[in-house]
Coordinates of C-alpha atoms and ligand atoms in Angstrom, one line a residue:
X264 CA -0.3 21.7 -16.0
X265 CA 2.3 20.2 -17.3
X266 CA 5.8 18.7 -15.2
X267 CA 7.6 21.1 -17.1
X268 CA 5.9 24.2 -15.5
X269 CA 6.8 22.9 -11.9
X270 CA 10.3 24.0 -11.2
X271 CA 11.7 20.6 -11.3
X272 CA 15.5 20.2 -12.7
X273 CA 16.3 19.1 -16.4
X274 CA 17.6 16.0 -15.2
X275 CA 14.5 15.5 -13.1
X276 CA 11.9 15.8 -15.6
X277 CA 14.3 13.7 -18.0
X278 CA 13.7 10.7 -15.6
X279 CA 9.9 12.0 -15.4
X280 CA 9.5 11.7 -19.4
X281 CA 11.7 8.4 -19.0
X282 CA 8.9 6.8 -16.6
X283 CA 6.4 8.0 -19.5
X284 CA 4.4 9.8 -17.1
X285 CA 2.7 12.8 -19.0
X286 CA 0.9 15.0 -16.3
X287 CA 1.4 15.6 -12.9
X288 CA -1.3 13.8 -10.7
X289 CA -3.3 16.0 -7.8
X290 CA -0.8 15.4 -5.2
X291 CA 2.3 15.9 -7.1
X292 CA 1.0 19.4 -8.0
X293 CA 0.5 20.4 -4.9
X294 CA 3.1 18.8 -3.2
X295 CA 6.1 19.6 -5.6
X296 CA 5.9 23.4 -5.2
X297 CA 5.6 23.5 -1.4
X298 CA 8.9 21.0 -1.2
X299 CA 10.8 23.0 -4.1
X300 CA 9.6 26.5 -1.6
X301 CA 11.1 24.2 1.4
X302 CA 7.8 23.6 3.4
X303 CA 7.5 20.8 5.6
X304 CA 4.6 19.0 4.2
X305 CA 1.9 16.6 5.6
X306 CA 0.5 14.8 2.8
X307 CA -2.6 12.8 3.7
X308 CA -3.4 11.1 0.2
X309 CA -4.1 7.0 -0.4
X310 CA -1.8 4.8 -1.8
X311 CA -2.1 5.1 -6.1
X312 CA -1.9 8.6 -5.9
X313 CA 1.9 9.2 -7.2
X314 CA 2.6 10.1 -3.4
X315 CA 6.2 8.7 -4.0
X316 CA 7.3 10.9 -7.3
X317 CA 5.6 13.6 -5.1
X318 CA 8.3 13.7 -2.2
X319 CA 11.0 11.9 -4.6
X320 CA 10.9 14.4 -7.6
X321 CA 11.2 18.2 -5.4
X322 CA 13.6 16.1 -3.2
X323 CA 16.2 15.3 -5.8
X324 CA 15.8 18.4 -7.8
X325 CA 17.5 20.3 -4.5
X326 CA 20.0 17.4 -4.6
X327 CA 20.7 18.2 -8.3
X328 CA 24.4 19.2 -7.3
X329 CA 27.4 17.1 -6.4
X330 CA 28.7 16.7 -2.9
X331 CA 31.6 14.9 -1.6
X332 CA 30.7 11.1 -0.7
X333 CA 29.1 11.3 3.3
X334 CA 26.4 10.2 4.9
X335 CA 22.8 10.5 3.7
X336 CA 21.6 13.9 2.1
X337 CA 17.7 12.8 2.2
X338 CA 16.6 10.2 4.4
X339 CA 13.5 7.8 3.6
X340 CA 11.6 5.9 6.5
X341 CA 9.0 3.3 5.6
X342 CA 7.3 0.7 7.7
X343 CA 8.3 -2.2 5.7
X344 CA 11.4 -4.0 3.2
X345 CA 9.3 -4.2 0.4
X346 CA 7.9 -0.5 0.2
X347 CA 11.3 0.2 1.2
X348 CA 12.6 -1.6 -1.8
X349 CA 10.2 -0.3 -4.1
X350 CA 10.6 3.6 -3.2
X351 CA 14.4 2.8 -3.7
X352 CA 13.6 1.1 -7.3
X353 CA 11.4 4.5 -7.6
X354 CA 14.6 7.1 -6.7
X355 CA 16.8 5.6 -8.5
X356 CA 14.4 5.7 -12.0
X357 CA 13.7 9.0 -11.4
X358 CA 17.1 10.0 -10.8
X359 CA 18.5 8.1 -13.5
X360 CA 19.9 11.1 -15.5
X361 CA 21.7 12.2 -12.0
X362 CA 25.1 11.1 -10.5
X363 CA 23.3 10.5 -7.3
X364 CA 24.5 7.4 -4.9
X365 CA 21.0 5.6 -3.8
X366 CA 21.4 3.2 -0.7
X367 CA 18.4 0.9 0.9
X368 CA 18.7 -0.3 3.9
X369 CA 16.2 -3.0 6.0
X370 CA 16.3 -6.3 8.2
X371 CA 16.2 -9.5 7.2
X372 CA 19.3 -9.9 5.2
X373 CA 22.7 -9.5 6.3
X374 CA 24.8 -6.3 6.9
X375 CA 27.5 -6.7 4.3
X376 CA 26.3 -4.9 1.6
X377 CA 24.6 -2.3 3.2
X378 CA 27.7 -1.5 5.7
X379 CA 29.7 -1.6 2.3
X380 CA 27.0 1.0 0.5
X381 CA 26.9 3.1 3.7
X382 CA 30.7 3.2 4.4
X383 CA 31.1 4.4 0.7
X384 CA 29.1 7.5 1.3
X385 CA 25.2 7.7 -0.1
X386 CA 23.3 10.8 -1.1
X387 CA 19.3 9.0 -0.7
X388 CA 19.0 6.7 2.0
X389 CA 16.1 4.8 2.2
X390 CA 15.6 2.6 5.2
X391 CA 13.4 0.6 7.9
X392 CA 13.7 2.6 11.1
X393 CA 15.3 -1.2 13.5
X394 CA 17.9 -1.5 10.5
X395 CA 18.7 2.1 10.5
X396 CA 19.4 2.7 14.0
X397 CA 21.5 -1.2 13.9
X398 CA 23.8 0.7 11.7
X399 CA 24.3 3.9 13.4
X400 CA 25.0 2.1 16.6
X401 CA 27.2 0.5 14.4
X402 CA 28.7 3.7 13.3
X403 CA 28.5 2.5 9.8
X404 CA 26.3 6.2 9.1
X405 CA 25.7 9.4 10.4
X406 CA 22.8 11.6 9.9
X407 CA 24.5 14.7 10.9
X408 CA 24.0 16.0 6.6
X409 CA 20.2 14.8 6.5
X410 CA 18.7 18.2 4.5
X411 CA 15.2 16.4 3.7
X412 CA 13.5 13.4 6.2
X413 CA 10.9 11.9 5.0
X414 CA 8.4 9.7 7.3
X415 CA 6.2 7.5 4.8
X416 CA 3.6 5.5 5.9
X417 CA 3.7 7.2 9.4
X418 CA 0.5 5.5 10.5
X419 CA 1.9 2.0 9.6
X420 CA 5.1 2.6 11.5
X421 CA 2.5 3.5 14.2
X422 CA 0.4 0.3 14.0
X423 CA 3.7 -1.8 14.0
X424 CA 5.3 -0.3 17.1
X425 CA 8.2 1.7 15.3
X426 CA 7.0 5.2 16.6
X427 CA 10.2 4.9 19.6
X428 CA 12.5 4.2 16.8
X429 CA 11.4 6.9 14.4
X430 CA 12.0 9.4 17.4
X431 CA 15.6 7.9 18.1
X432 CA 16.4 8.4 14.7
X433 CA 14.4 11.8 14.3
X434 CA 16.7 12.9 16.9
X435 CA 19.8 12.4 14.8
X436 CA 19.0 14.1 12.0
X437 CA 19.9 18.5 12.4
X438 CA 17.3 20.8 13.7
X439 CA 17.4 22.4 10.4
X440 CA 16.0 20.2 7.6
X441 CA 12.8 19.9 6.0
X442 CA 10.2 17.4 7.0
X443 CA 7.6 15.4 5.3
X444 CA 5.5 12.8 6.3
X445 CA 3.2 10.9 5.1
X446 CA 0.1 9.3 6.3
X447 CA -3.5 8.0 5.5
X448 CA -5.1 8.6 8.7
X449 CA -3.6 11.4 11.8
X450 CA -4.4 9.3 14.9
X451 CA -3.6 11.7 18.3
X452 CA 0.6 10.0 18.0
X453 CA 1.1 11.2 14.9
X454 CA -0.4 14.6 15.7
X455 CA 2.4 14.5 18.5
X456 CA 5.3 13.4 16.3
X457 CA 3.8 16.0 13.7
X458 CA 4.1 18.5 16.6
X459 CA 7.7 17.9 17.7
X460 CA 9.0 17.1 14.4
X461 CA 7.9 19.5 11.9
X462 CA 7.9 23.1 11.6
X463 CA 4.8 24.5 10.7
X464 CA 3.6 22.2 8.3
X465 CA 1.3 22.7 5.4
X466 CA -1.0 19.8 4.7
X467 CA -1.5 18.7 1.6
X468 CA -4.9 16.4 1.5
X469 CA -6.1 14.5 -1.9
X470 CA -9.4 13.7 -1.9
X471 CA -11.9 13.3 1.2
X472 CA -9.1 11.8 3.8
X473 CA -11.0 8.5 4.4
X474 CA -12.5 7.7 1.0
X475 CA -11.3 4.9 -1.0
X476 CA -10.3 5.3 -4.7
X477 CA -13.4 6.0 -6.8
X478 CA -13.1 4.0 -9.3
X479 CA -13.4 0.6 -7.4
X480 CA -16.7 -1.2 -7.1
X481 CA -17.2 -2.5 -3.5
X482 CA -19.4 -6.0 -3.1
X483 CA -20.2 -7.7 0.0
X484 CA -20.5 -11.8 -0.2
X485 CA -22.6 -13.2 3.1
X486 CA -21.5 -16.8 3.3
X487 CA -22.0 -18.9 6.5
X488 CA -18.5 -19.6 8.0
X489 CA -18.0 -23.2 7.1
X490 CA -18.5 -22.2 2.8
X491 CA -15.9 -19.4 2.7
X492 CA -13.2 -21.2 0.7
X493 CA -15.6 -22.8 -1.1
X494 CA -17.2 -19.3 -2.1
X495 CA -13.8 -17.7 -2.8
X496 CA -12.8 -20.6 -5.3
X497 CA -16.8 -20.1 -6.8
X498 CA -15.9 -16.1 -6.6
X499 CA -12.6 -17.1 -8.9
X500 CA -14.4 -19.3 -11.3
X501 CA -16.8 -17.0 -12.5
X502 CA -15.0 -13.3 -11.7
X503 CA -13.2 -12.4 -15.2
X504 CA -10.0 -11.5 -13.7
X505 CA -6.5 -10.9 -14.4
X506 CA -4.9 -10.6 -11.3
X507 CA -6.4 -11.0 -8.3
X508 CA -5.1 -10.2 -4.2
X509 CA -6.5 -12.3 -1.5
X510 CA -6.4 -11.0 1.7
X511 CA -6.4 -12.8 5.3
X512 CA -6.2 -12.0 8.7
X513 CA -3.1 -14.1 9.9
X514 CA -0.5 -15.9 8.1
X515 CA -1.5 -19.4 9.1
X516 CA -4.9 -18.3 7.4
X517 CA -2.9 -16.8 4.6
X518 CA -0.7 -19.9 3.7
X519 CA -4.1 -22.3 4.4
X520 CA -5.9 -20.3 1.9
X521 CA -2.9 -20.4 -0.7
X522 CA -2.6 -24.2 -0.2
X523 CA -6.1 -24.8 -1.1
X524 CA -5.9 -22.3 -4.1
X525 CA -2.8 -24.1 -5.6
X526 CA -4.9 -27.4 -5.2
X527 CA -7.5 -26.0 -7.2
X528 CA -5.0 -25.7 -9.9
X529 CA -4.4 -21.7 -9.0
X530 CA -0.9 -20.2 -9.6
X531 CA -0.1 -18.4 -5.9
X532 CA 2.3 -16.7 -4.8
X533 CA 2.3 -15.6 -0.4
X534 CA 3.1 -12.6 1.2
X535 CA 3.6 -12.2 5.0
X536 CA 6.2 -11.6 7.5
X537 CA 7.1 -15.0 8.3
X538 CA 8.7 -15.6 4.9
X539 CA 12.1 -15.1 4.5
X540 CA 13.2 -11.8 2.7
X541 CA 14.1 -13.9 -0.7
X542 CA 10.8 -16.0 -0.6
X543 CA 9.0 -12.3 -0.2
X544 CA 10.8 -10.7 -3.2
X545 CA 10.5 -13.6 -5.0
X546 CA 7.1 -13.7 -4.2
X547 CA 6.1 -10.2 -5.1
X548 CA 8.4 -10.3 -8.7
X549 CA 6.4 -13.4 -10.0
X550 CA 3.3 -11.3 -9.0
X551 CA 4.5 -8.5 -11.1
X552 CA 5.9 -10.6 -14.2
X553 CA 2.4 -12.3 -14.3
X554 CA 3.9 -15.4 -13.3
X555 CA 1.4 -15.8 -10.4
X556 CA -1.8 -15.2 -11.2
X557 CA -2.9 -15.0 -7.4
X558 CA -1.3 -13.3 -4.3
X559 CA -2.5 -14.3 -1.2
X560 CA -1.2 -11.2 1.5
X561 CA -1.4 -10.1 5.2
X562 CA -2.2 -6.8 6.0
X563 CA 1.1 -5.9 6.8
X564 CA 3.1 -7.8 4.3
X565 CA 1.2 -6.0 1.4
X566 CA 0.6 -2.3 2.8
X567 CA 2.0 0.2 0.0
X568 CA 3.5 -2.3 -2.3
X569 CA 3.7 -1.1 -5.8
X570 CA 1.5 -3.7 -7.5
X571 CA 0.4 -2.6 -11.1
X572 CA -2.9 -3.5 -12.8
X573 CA -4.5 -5.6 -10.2
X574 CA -8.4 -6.5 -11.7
X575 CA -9.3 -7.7 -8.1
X576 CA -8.9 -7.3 -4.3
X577 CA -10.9 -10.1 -2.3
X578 CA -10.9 -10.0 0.7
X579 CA -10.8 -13.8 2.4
X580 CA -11.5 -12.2 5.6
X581 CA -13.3 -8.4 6.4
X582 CA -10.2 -6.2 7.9
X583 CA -10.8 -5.5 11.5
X584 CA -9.5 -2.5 11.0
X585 CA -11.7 0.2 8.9
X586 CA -8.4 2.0 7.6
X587 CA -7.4 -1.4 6.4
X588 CA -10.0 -2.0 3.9
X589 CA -8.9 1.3 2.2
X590 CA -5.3 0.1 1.8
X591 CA -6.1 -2.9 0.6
X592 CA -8.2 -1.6 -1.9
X593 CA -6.0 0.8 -2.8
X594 CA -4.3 -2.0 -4.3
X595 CA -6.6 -2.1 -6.8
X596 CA -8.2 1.2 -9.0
X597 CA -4.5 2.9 -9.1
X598 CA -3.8 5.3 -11.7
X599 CA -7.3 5.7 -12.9
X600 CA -7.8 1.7 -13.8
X601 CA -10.7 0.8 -12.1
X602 CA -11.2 -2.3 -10.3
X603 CA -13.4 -4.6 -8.0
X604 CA -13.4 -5.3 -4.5
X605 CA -14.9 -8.3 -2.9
X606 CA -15.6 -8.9 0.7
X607 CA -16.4 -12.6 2.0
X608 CA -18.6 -11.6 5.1
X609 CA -20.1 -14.1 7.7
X610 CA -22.1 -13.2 10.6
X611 CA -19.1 -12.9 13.4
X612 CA -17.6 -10.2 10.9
X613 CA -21.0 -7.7 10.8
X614 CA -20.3 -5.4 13.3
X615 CA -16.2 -4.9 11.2
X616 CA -18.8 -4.6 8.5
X617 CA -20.7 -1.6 9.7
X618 CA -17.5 -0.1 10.9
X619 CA -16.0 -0.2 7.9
X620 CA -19.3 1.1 6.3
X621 CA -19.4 4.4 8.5
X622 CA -15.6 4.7 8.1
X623 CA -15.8 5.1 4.0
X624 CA -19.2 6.9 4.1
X625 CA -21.2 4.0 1.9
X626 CA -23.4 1.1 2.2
X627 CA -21.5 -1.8 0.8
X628 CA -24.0 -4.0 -1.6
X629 CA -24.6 -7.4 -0.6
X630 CA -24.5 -9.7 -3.1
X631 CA -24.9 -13.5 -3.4
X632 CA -23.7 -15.5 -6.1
X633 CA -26.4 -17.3 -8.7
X634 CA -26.3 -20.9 -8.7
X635 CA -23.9 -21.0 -5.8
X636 CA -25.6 -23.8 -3.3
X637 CA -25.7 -21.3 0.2
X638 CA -25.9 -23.0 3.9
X639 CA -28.2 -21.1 5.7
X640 CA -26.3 -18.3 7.9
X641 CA -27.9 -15.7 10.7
X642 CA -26.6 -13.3 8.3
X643 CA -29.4 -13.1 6.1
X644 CA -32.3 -12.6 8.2
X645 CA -29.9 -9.1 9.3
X646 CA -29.9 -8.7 5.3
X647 CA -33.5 -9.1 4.9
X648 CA -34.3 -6.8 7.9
X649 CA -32.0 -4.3 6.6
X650 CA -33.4 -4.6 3.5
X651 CA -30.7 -3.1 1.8
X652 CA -28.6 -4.5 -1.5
X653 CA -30.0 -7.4 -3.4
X654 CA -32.5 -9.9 -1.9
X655 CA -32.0 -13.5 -1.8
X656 CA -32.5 -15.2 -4.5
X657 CA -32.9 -11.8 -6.5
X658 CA -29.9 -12.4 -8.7
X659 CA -30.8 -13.6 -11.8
X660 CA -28.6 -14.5 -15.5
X661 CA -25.4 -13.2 -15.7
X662 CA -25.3 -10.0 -14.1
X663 CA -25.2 -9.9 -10.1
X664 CA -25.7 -7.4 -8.3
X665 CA -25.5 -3.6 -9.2
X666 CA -22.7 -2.9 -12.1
X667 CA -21.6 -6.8 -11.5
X668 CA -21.1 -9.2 -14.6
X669 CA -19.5 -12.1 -14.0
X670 CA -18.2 -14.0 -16.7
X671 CA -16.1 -17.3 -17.4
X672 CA -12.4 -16.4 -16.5
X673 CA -10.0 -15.6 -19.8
X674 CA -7.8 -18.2 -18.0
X675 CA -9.9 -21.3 -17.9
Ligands
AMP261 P1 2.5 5.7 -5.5 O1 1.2 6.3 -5.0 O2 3.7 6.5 -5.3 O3 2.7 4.3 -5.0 O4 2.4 5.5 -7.1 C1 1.4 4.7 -7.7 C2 1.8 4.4 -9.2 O5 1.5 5.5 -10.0 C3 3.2 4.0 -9.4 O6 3.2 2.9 -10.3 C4 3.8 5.2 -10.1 O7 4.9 4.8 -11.0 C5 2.6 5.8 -10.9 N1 2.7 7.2 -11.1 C6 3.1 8.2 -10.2 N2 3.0 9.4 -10.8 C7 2.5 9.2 -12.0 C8 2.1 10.2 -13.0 N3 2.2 11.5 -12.9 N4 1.6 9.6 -14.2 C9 1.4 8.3 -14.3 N5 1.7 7.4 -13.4 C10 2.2 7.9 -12.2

């Protein structure tokens, strides 16, 4: 089905064409005419889906007429600056055909500009929940006009403590508005919050809730601890990549890794949440532009981010949280690319392993790199008693592993 046939406004689908999208993806189909009917809507799809035209397009098609300059007509909440910057970057491209005032708002920078924007009246509001509530204590906003609260990323404000503030500023908005939020996995909180904030909801759920995009191919590398960096530069020598995210645990482990990347000659950019706001946009636009040609990222720093095309996700070190691995590959495979995902294991991370296993529903091939000179590590007598993926010393020519070729990088 065509955009066209979903109710959206001329000015709407104008920004739609603009974006070049042709067809509506699965969420966005479902999700647009339950907004447009004024459902509250629990949409439980992973990151690459379109999830933000599907709240963004219905939302400013009931904005499509003018209203005096006040505060906030629809109100955004995400976990995080950057995803808040990019849904913002997303309204405003859809609404480009619009008169619509479009105001972001998140820590980390100063108040000026944002007190300035909110003071001058805004129609979409997107914000961090600790910013938001700075500047209503402020009194620089009120929510008292809020017709459509969204709540992205509800699991990640979860898992980052912002569930109090959500509430606080839940609270503010008028009993009569339409909900939708957003949200990967429903622990028992955000069935609460659901509970208390919505009115009967209809869910919208793309694909098995859990399951990572289909289009990535998983691969598990055993090392033994003390070879990890030297696997991961072997991993980037011979994977035919063109843009690649490395994922660690911690930012010390993040800015170590990136360090040693850069000294083998790597361009790197960093993400995490010790880096100032400019060194994080920075960051992420040199990723985009192609001027990096390696992002090194936290769980937290990268969780949502708009990042197009990436070939690879590796991950440095295995989440130690199941959901986690599916948002981090869900930086890779978006929009029906596909891509690869690679998991540097060592023996400590196992039992993460087999969570994460039983989590997506698949066995994970192990694989081990020809040629690459292995320490021994407990890890592969588990392999061999498993007797599962490829046996030592299997591999042989160019091709590794199931549906794995790895060839000389285009960039060397
Ligand atoms: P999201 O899941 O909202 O982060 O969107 C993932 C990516 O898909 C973004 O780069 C969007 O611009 C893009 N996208 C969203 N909807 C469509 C569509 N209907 N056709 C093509 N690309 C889309």
């Amino acid at each position: 089905m065509p955009f066209a046939k979903l109710g959206l406004s001329k000015a709407v689908l104008e920004g739609v064409r603009a974006m070049g999208y042709v067809e509506p993806t699965p969420i966005q189909l479902r999700a647009i005419p339950l907004v447009l009917a004024g459902r509250d809507l629990i949409g439980s799809a992973q990151t690459g889906t379109g999830k933000t035209a599907a709240f963004a397009l219905p939302i400013l098609t009931k904005l499509d007429h003018p209203q005096p300059a006040s505060g906030p007509r629809a109100l955004i909440l995400e976990p995080t600056r950057e995803l808040a910057a990019q849904v913002e970057t997303a309204f405003r491209d859809y609404a480009r055909f619009m008169q619509l005032k479009i105001a972001v708002v998140y820590g980390g920078v100063g108040y000026g500009a944002q007190t300035d924007a909110l003071r001058a009246g805004v129609d979409v509001l997107v914000a961090t929940p600790g910013r938001l509530l700075d500047h209503l204590q402020r009194g620089n906003c009120r929510l008292d006009r809020v017709e459509f609260l969204v709540l992205d990323e509800a699991d990640r404000m979860l898992d980052m403590g912002f569930l109090p503030d959500v509430r606080r500023i839940v609270e503010r908005c008028p009993r009569q508005r339409h909900t939708s939020l957003f949200s990967a996995t429903i622990p028992p909180q955000i069935e609460t919050l659901i509970q208390w904030a919505m009115r009967s909801p209809e869910t919208v759920e793309i694909g098995a809730r859990r399951s990572p995009a289909e289009t990535v191919r998983h691969a598990l590398y055993p090392v033994a601890n003390s070879q990890k960096t030297e696997l991961l530069i072997e991993l980037l020598k011979r994977v035919n990549f063109d843009s690649v995210i490395i994922f660690c645990r911690t930012k010390h482990g993040a800015d170590r890794v990136a360090h040693l990347l850069k000294r083998n000659n790597h361009s790197v950019a960093v993400l995490h949440s010790n880096r100032t706001q400019k060194e994080r946009e920075q960051a992420l636009r040199g990723f985009r532009d192609g001027r990096y040609e390696l992002l090194v990222a936290t769980d937290i720093a990268a969780r949502g981010l708009d990042i197009q095309d990436v070939s690879h996700v590796i991950n440095y070190d295995v989440p130690q949280h199941p959901e986690d691995y599916v948002h981090r590959i869900g930086r890779t495979g978006r929009a029906q690319a596909t891509g690869d995902a690679l998991t540097i294991v060592t023996a400590e991370d196992l039992p993460h392993v087999t969570a994460i296993e039983r989590f997506i529903g698949q066995k994970i091939e192990r694989t081990k790199l020809d040629g690459f000179s292995y320490q021994y590590t407990a890890l592969f007598d588990v392999e061999k008693a498993e007797k599962q993926g490829v046996q030592i010393g299997r591999a042989r020519g160019a091709r590794v592993g199931r549906g794995y070729y790895f060839a000389p990088s285009r960039r060397r």
